Amino acid sequence: MLVKRGRWTAAGAALAASALLLSACGDDGNGGTEGADGAEEEVGDTDAEFLTIATGGSSGVYYQIGATMADVLAEELGSDTSVQATGASAENINLITDENAELAMTMGDATVQALEGSGPFEDDPREGLMAIMTMYPNTVQLIARADAGIESVEDLAGANVAVGDVGSGVELNAQMVLGAYDMTYDDLNADYLSYAEATDQMANGHIDALFATSGLPNPALTELATNTDFITVPIDGEGRENLLSEYEFFQEATVPADTYDDDSDVETVSVTNHLIVSSELSEEAVYDITATLFDNIDRIHSSHAEAENITLETATEGLVIPLHPGAEQYYEEQGVDTDEGSDEDADDEE
């Protein structure tokens, strides 16, 4: 859907750490950003006249936030903006690298896969990826029917579990979570289902549990709660520690008790979302885009509850690709640390 608007493994963890180092590399003053090997990554001279924002499904959080960003940029910069519904992260990265979108929303883990040439980017690594900001965390949610007897990740053994579409960010997270608990798909009956399919199957009693990675609350799960009793299963203990130590893009998180029908907060992990940008856009264009979004941050916040987590103070935290020099210039002028979350993590890996 295109809506027009007016004018990892150990190797993956090492790659993520390497990518984090990139975000510490600064602008050299000549419209470029240095890469990991010290070579300058050039940016183009395209202006902000036409801006397509690649998001996610039309009922999802990415789309809602992206639509508001498109409105803001159209009204404030006079840009001819479009918000595009997509299959989210992997497709969005393809749209950026194929020069079919100027802005896109991606999850940090998919972005790392693009850098290392794994998963949906197997043997096809992507170069020149740049960020405007990190936005808000996508929370990994493991949901089980209340009568399924599943209270831990280990209890998934032998169960019918929806793990997301093949190759999706959800499916990637499902594999990582299971691996952190020394489990694989061989230990359960894995079904590759979208959110809509998975919640329908759970409501019908055919699925015992499902994985979801999204902002909170997930609309499909909110709808499921109207006709099906379920619990949020904790991702905690040693398995959680394994995820946090092995993958740089995971962070500690909780699903608050009032999100669905749980009696208390539930421990889990999250993956930071990135707003990435085409390197074909000029430094001036991206500076203007970044400034406009933060000058109108109240409107962005109004698009969805998760958007309230987009702040100037946290915009450079958890980056796995370098900032576009236009965005970096804006943050430096605002006194934001553009090395946030990079040097310390890199030292830990060394």
Tab-separated table of C-alpha atoms in Angstrom:
chain	number	residue	atom	x	y	z
A	1	MET	CA	0.000	0.000	0.000
A	2	LEU	CA	1.355	3.405	-0.975
A	3	VAL	CA	-0.425	6.480	0.396
A	4	LYS	CA	0.434	9.811	-1.160
A	5	ARG	CA	0.479	12.898	1.013
A	6	GLY	CA	0.661	16.584	0.135
A	7	ARG	CA	3.909	18.289	-0.693
A	8	TRP	CA	22.818	-14.074	15.731
A	9	THR	CA	25.405	-16.348	16.430
A	10	ALA	CA	28.853	-15.539	17.946
A	11	ALA	CA	29.823	-14.306	14.504
A	12	GLY	CA	26.722	-12.164	14.446
A	13	ALA	CA	27.566	-10.714	17.839
A	14	ALA	CA	31.068	-9.842	16.664
A	15	LEU	CA	29.616	-8.205	13.563
A	16	ALA	CA	27.205	-6.211	15.688
A	17	ALA	CA	30.056	-4.979	17.846
A	18	SER	CA	31.921	-4.027	14.698
A	19	ALA	CA	28.875	-2.181	13.448
A	20	LEU	CA	28.577	-0.357	16.745
A	21	LEU	CA	32.103	0.917	16.236
A	22	LEU	CA	30.942	2.515	13.011
A	23	SER	CA	28.523	4.730	14.876
A	24	ALA	CA	31.458	6.221	16.774
A	25	CYS	CA	33.093	7.407	13.552
A	26	GLY	CA	32.428	11.062	12.956
A	27	ASP	CA	31.927	13.383	10.040
A	28	ASP	CA	35.139	14.561	8.441
A	29	GLY	CA	33.589	17.823	7.277
A	30	ASN	CA	33.452	16.801	3.623
A	31	GLY	CA	29.982	15.296	3.505
A	32	GLY	CA	31.154	11.794	4.401
A	33	THR	CA	31.386	9.454	7.357
A	34	GLU	CA	34.332	7.176	7.974
A	35	GLY	CA	33.664	3.438	7.847
A	36	ALA	CA	35.294	0.757	9.991
A	37	ASP	CA	38.311	0.568	7.701
A	38	GLY	CA	38.832	4.332	7.812
A	39	ALA	CA	37.545	4.801	4.273
A	40	GLU	CA	35.139	7.645	3.783
A	41	GLU	CA	31.507	6.741	3.176
A	42	GLU	CA	30.225	9.404	0.806
A	43	VAL	CA	26.731	10.825	0.864
A	44	GLY	CA	24.880	12.154	-2.152
A	45	ASP	CA	23.452	15.519	-3.062
A	46	THR	CA	19.750	14.637	-3.360
A	47	ASP	CA	17.413	17.128	-1.703
A	48	ALA	CA	14.270	16.450	0.339
A	49	GLU	CA	11.775	17.300	-2.404
A	50	PHE	CA	10.500	13.711	-2.700
A	51	LEU	CA	10.469	11.460	0.356
A	52	THR	CA	9.111	7.914	0.553
A	53	ILE	CA	8.994	6.414	4.044
A	54	ALA	CA	8.997	2.592	4.117
A	55	THR	CA	7.200	1.311	7.223
A	56	GLY	CA	5.422	-2.000	7.931
A	57	GLY	CA	1.917	-3.424	7.709
A	58	SER	CA	-0.842	-0.827	7.428
A	59	SER	CA	-2.262	-1.779	10.840
A	60	GLY	CA	1.084	-1.762	12.597
A	61	VAL	CA	3.009	0.709	14.737
A	62	TYR	CA	5.634	1.462	12.065
A	63	TYR	CA	2.931	2.577	9.645
A	64	GLN	CA	1.149	4.804	12.158
A	65	ILE	CA	4.348	6.590	13.133
A	66	GLY	CA	5.573	6.801	9.540
A	67	ALA	CA	2.302	8.347	8.370
A	68	THR	CA	2.626	11.099	10.955
A	69	MET	CA	6.256	11.710	10.002
A	70	ALA	CA	5.178	11.982	6.366
A	71	ASP	CA	2.553	14.580	7.275
A	72	VAL	CA	5.048	16.609	9.312
A	73	LEU	CA	7.707	16.595	6.588
A	74	ALA	CA	5.164	17.506	3.926
A	75	GLU	CA	3.799	20.435	5.919
A	76	GLU	CA	7.055	21.776	7.336
A	77	LEU	CA	9.518	21.143	4.487
A	78	GLY	CA	7.096	21.241	1.555
A	79	SER	CA	8.242	17.744	0.567
A	80	ASP	CA	6.146	15.473	-1.617
A	81	THR	CA	5.909	12.553	0.818
A	82	SER	CA	4.620	8.998	0.587
A	83	VAL	CA	4.224	6.404	3.323
A	84	GLN	CA	4.599	2.851	2.057
A	85	ALA	CA	3.191	-0.258	3.762
A	86	THR	CA	5.730	-3.091	3.541
A	87	GLY	CA	6.833	-6.368	5.065
A	88	ALA	CA	8.974	-4.242	7.410
A	89	SER	CA	12.700	-4.530	8.161
A	90	ALA	CA	14.200	-6.737	5.432
A	91	GLU	CA	12.026	-5.295	2.673
A	92	ASN	CA	12.692	-1.782	3.937
A	93	ILE	CA	16.449	-2.275	3.786
A	94	ASN	CA	16.066	-3.514	0.218
A	95	LEU	CA	14.010	-0.443	-0.665
A	96	ILE	CA	16.714	1.842	0.745
A	97	THR	CA	19.632	0.087	-0.956
A	98	ASP	CA	17.701	-0.149	-4.239
A	99	GLU	CA	17.004	3.608	-4.017
A	100	ASN	CA	13.237	3.104	-3.923
A	101	ALA	CA	12.787	4.812	-0.534
A	102	GLU	CA	14.510	7.682	1.228
A	103	LEU	CA	13.567	6.805	4.824
A	104	ALA	CA	12.768	3.425	6.374
A	105	MET	CA	12.114	1.765	9.713
A	106	THR	CA	14.083	-1.344	10.649
A	107	MET	CA	14.863	-3.505	13.652
A	108	GLY	CA	18.463	-3.564	14.846
A	109	ASP	CA	18.840	-7.322	14.414
A	110	ALA	CA	17.719	-7.251	10.772
A	111	THR	CA	20.071	-4.346	10.155
A	112	VAL	CA	22.971	-6.366	11.546
A	113	GLN	CA	21.982	-9.278	9.294
A	114	ALA	CA	22.125	-6.903	6.320
A	115	LEU	CA	25.621	-5.821	7.328
A	116	GLU	CA	26.957	-9.352	7.737
A	117	GLY	CA	25.090	-10.918	4.807
A	118	SER	CA	23.057	-13.436	6.788
A	119	GLY	CA	19.399	-14.425	7.126
A	120	PRO	CA	17.355	-12.806	4.338
A	121	PHE	CA	20.582	-11.162	3.120
A	122	GLU	CA	22.528	-14.434	2.877
A	123	ASP	CA	25.672	-13.858	0.784
A	124	ASP	CA	24.383	-10.380	-0.110
A	125	PRO	CA	25.707	-7.970	2.550
A	126	ARG	CA	24.631	-4.360	2.306
A	127	GLU	CA	26.952	-1.378	2.513
A	128	GLY	CA	26.349	2.302	3.068
A	129	LEU	CA	23.481	1.933	5.556
A	130	MET	CA	23.045	5.097	7.621
A	131	ALA	CA	20.725	6.137	10.429
A	132	ILE	CA	18.828	9.221	11.459
A	133	MET	CA	17.983	7.863	14.913
A	134	THR	CA	16.961	4.953	17.050
A	135	MET	CA	13.269	5.190	17.865
A	136	TYR	CA	11.649	2.835	20.378
A	137	PRO	CA	12.141	-0.779	21.433
A	138	ASN	CA	10.308	-3.686	19.815
A	139	THR	CA	9.493	-6.038	22.669
A	140	VAL	CA	9.843	-9.799	22.240
A	141	GLN	CA	6.575	-11.298	23.498
A	142	LEU	CA	6.049	-15.018	24.074
A	143	ILE	CA	2.325	-15.640	24.463
A	144	ALA	CA	0.703	-18.905	25.582
A	145	ARG	CA	-2.911	-20.000	25.974
A	146	ALA	CA	-3.797	-19.925	29.668
A	147	ASP	CA	-4.823	-23.606	29.572
A	148	ALA	CA	-1.688	-24.809	27.725
A	149	GLY	CA	0.416	-25.324	30.859
A	150	ILE	CA	3.272	-23.242	29.443
A	151	GLU	CA	4.936	-21.044	32.036
A	152	SER	CA	8.536	-20.947	30.764
A	153	VAL	CA	10.437	-21.116	27.490
A	154	GLU	CA	11.438	-24.686	28.341
A	155	ASP	CA	7.745	-25.630	28.553
A	156	LEU	CA	7.480	-25.063	24.801
A	157	ALA	CA	8.927	-28.554	24.301
A	158	GLY	CA	6.391	-30.595	22.333
A	159	ALA	CA	3.997	-27.645	21.947
A	160	ASN	CA	2.475	-26.163	18.796
A	161	VAL	CA	4.191	-22.785	18.478
A	162	ALA	CA	3.740	-20.012	15.910
A	163	VAL	CA	7.207	-18.576	15.250
A	164	GLY	CA	6.332	-15.887	12.688
A	165	ASP	CA	6.609	-15.820	8.917
A	166	VAL	CA	9.654	-17.560	7.421
A	167	GLY	CA	12.615	-15.178	7.491
A	168	SER	CA	10.729	-12.473	9.379
A	169	GLY	CA	12.130	-10.521	12.308
A	170	VAL	CA	9.754	-12.432	14.576
A	171	GLU	CA	11.065	-15.765	13.327
A	172	LEU	CA	14.652	-14.592	13.726
A	173	ASN	CA	13.933	-13.652	17.351
A	174	ALA	CA	12.169	-16.967	17.982
A	175	GLN	CA	15.270	-18.867	16.841
A	176	MET	CA	17.517	-16.736	19.028
A	177	VAL	CA	15.318	-17.104	22.117
A	178	LEU	CA	15.109	-20.874	21.727
A	179	GLY	CA	18.851	-21.108	21.151
A	180	ALA	CA	19.531	-19.151	24.334
A	181	TYR	CA	17.726	-21.921	26.235
A	182	ASP	CA	19.535	-24.707	24.326
A	183	MET	CA	16.426	-25.455	22.276
A	184	THR	CA	15.673	-25.603	18.549
A	185	TYR	CA	12.627	-26.092	16.353
A	186	ASP	CA	13.276	-29.821	16.684
A	187	ASP	CA	12.030	-29.551	20.283
A	188	LEU	CA	8.593	-28.256	19.287
A	189	ASN	CA	6.070	-28.126	16.452
A	190	ALA	CA	6.872	-24.852	14.696
A	191	ASP	CA	4.266	-23.126	12.519
A	192	TYR	CA	5.313	-20.216	10.309
A	193	LEU	CA	2.362	-17.849	10.710
A	194	SER	CA	1.709	-14.118	10.562
A	195	TYR	CA	0.233	-12.359	13.610
A	196	ALA	CA	-3.285	-12.555	12.169
A	197	GLU	CA	-2.944	-16.264	11.357
A	198	ALA	CA	-1.272	-17.079	14.676
A	199	THR	CA	-3.911	-15.345	16.794
A	200	ASP	CA	-6.722	-16.987	14.800
A	201	GLN	CA	-5.127	-20.393	15.329
A	202	MET	CA	-4.655	-19.708	19.043
A	203	ALA	CA	-8.277	-18.612	19.406
A	204	ASN	CA	-9.313	-21.870	17.705
A	205	GLY	CA	-7.145	-23.949	20.043
A	206	HIS	CA	-4.743	-25.135	17.344
A	207	ILE	CA	-1.738	-23.130	18.598
A	208	ASP	CA	-0.418	-23.374	22.153
A	209	ALA	CA	1.962	-20.408	22.003
A	210	LEU	CA	3.194	-17.708	19.673
A	211	PHE	CA	6.092	-15.299	19.337
A	212	ALA	CA	5.500	-11.620	18.610
A	213	THR	CA	8.089	-8.857	18.345
A	214	SER	CA	6.492	-5.424	18.246
A	215	GLY	CA	5.689	-2.255	20.095
A	216	LEU	CA	3.366	-2.530	23.071
A	217	PRO	CA	0.560	-3.320	22.964
A	218	ASN	CA	0.477	-5.495	19.862
A	219	PRO	CA	-2.913	-4.798	18.171
A	220	ALA	CA	-3.426	-8.448	17.180
A	221	LEU	CA	-2.840	-9.575	20.770
A	222	THR	CA	-5.163	-6.888	22.116
A	223	GLU	CA	-7.862	-8.270	19.831
A	224	LEU	CA	-7.033	-11.849	20.872
A	225	ALA	CA	-7.506	-10.911	24.530
A	226	THR	CA	-11.191	-10.179	23.849
A	227	ASN	CA	-11.974	-13.854	23.199
A	228	THR	CA	-9.045	-15.949	24.455
A	229	ASP	CA	-7.361	-16.224	27.854
A	230	PHE	CA	-3.586	-16.113	27.536
A	231	ILE	CA	-0.486	-15.306	29.546
A	232	THR	CA	2.813	-13.647	28.691
A	233	VAL	CA	5.599	-16.159	29.284
A	234	PRO	CA	8.780	-14.702	30.805
A	235	ILE	CA	12.062	-14.702	28.922
A	236	ASP	CA	14.257	-14.622	31.985
A	237	GLY	CA	16.998	-16.348	33.936
A	238	GLU	CA	20.096	-17.768	32.304
A	239	GLY	CA	18.496	-17.772	28.864
A	240	ARG	CA	17.867	-14.063	29.044
A	241	GLU	CA	21.436	-13.442	30.163
A	242	ASN	CA	22.650	-15.496	27.206
A	243	LEU	CA	20.673	-13.289	24.811
A	244	LEU	CA	21.960	-10.074	26.364
A	245	SER	CA	25.597	-11.216	26.338
A	246	GLU	CA	25.598	-12.766	22.865
A	247	TYR	CA	23.647	-10.192	20.863
A	248	GLU	CA	24.471	-6.490	21.110
A	249	PHE	CA	21.053	-5.424	19.824
A	250	PHE	CA	19.046	-7.019	22.669
A	251	GLN	CA	18.180	-4.971	25.751
A	252	GLU	CA	16.434	-5.782	29.020
A	253	ALA	CA	12.693	-5.158	28.861
A	254	THR	CA	9.413	-5.930	30.593
A	255	VAL	CA	5.845	-6.342	29.429
A	256	PRO	CA	3.908	-4.233	31.971
A	257	ALA	CA	1.059	-5.982	33.801
A	258	ASP	CA	-1.621	-3.765	32.264
A	259	THR	CA	-0.506	-4.410	28.668
A	260	TYR	CA	-2.778	-7.453	28.340
A	261	ASP	CA	-4.229	-9.429	31.280
A	262	ASP	CA	-1.136	-10.408	33.258
A	263	ASP	CA	-1.170	-9.874	37.026
A	264	SER	CA	2.398	-8.528	37.144
A	265	ASP	CA	5.208	-7.267	34.941
A	266	VAL	CA	6.864	-9.966	32.834
A	267	GLU	CA	10.602	-9.999	32.073
A	268	THR	CA	11.722	-10.227	28.454
A	269	VAL	CA	14.070	-8.550	25.970
A	270	SER	CA	13.660	-5.930	23.286
A	271	VAL	CA	15.305	-4.873	20.034
A	272	THR	CA	15.773	-1.198	19.202
A	273	ASN	CA	14.128	0.153	16.067
A	274	HIS	CA	16.095	2.390	13.714
A	275	LEU	CA	14.979	5.113	11.342
A	276	ILE	CA	17.436	4.660	8.484
A	277	VAL	CA	18.031	6.977	5.563
A	278	SER	CA	19.346	6.792	2.030
A	279	SER	CA	22.977	7.793	1.692
A	280	GLU	CA	21.930	9.519	-1.546
A	281	LEU	CA	20.343	12.309	0.486
A	282	SER	CA	22.572	15.302	1.103
A	283	GLU	CA	23.878	16.394	4.464
A	284	GLU	CA	21.664	19.494	4.334
A	285	ALA	CA	18.552	17.469	3.476
A	286	VAL	CA	19.025	15.012	6.341
A	287	TYR	CA	19.867	17.824	8.755
A	288	ASP	CA	16.556	19.479	7.842
A	289	ILE	CA	14.623	16.203	8.143
A	290	THR	CA	16.119	15.449	11.559
A	291	ALA	CA	15.519	18.966	12.871
A	292	THR	CA	11.944	18.985	11.569
A	293	LEU	CA	11.072	15.682	13.233
A	294	PHE	CA	12.366	16.826	16.607
A	295	ASP	CA	10.895	20.324	16.259
A	296	ASN	CA	7.542	18.562	15.906
A	297	ILE	CA	8.160	15.720	18.336
A	298	ASP	CA	4.813	16.231	20.106
A	299	ARG	CA	3.019	15.365	16.870
A	300	ILE	CA	5.197	12.290	16.415
A	301	HIS	CA	4.400	11.234	20.001
A	302	SER	CA	0.668	11.512	19.295
A	303	SER	CA	0.838	8.884	16.524
A	304	HIS	CA	1.122	5.885	18.891
A	305	ALA	CA	1.949	5.222	22.540
A	306	GLU	CA	5.302	3.684	21.562
A	307	ALA	CA	6.279	6.860	19.723
A	308	GLU	CA	6.523	8.611	23.093
A	309	ASN	CA	9.783	6.713	23.531
A	310	ILE	CA	11.326	8.671	20.642
A	311	THR	CA	13.346	11.405	22.328
A	312	LEU	CA	16.309	13.596	21.477
A	313	GLU	CA	18.145	12.287	24.528
A	314	THR	CA	17.936	8.641	23.387
A	315	ALA	CA	18.140	9.151	19.612
A	316	THR	CA	21.726	7.877	19.355
A	317	GLU	CA	21.480	4.994	21.843
A	318	GLY	CA	21.786	1.458	20.492
A	319	LEU	CA	22.865	2.378	16.963
A	320	VAL	CA	24.280	-0.486	14.904
A	321	ILE	CA	25.079	1.641	11.815
A	322	PRO	CA	26.674	5.091	11.536
A	323	LEU	CA	24.656	8.268	11.655
A	324	HIS	CA	24.158	10.130	8.412
A	325	PRO	CA	26.405	13.209	8.710
A	326	GLY	CA	23.358	15.495	8.427
A	327	ALA	CA	21.768	13.872	11.476
A	328	GLU	CA	25.108	13.841	13.290
A	329	GLN	CA	25.510	17.577	12.726
A	330	TYR	CA	22.071	18.240	14.207
A	331	TYR	CA	22.740	16.141	17.308
A	332	GLU	CA	26.115	17.755	17.901
A	333	GLU	CA	24.481	21.188	17.776
A	334	GLN	CA	21.921	19.974	20.333
A	335	GLY	CA	24.624	18.635	22.651
A	336	VAL	CA	23.656	14.983	22.111
A	337	ASP	CA	26.482	12.440	22.473
A	338	THR	CA	26.841	10.898	19.011
A	339	ASP	CA	29.134	8.180	20.441
A	340	GLU	CA	26.382	7.034	22.840
A	341	GLY	CA	26.390	3.278	23.413
A	342	SER	CA	29.320	2.652	21.085
A	343	ASP	CA	32.700	3.093	22.750
A	344	GLU	CA	31.835	1.373	25.989
A	345	ASP	CA	30.251	-1.588	24.238
A	346	ALA	CA	33.192	-1.847	21.860
A	347	ASP	CA	35.615	-1.876	24.797
A	348	ASP	CA	33.605	-4.676	26.377
A	349	GLU	CA	34.002	-6.770	23.262
A	350	GLU	CA	37.735	-6.142	23.149
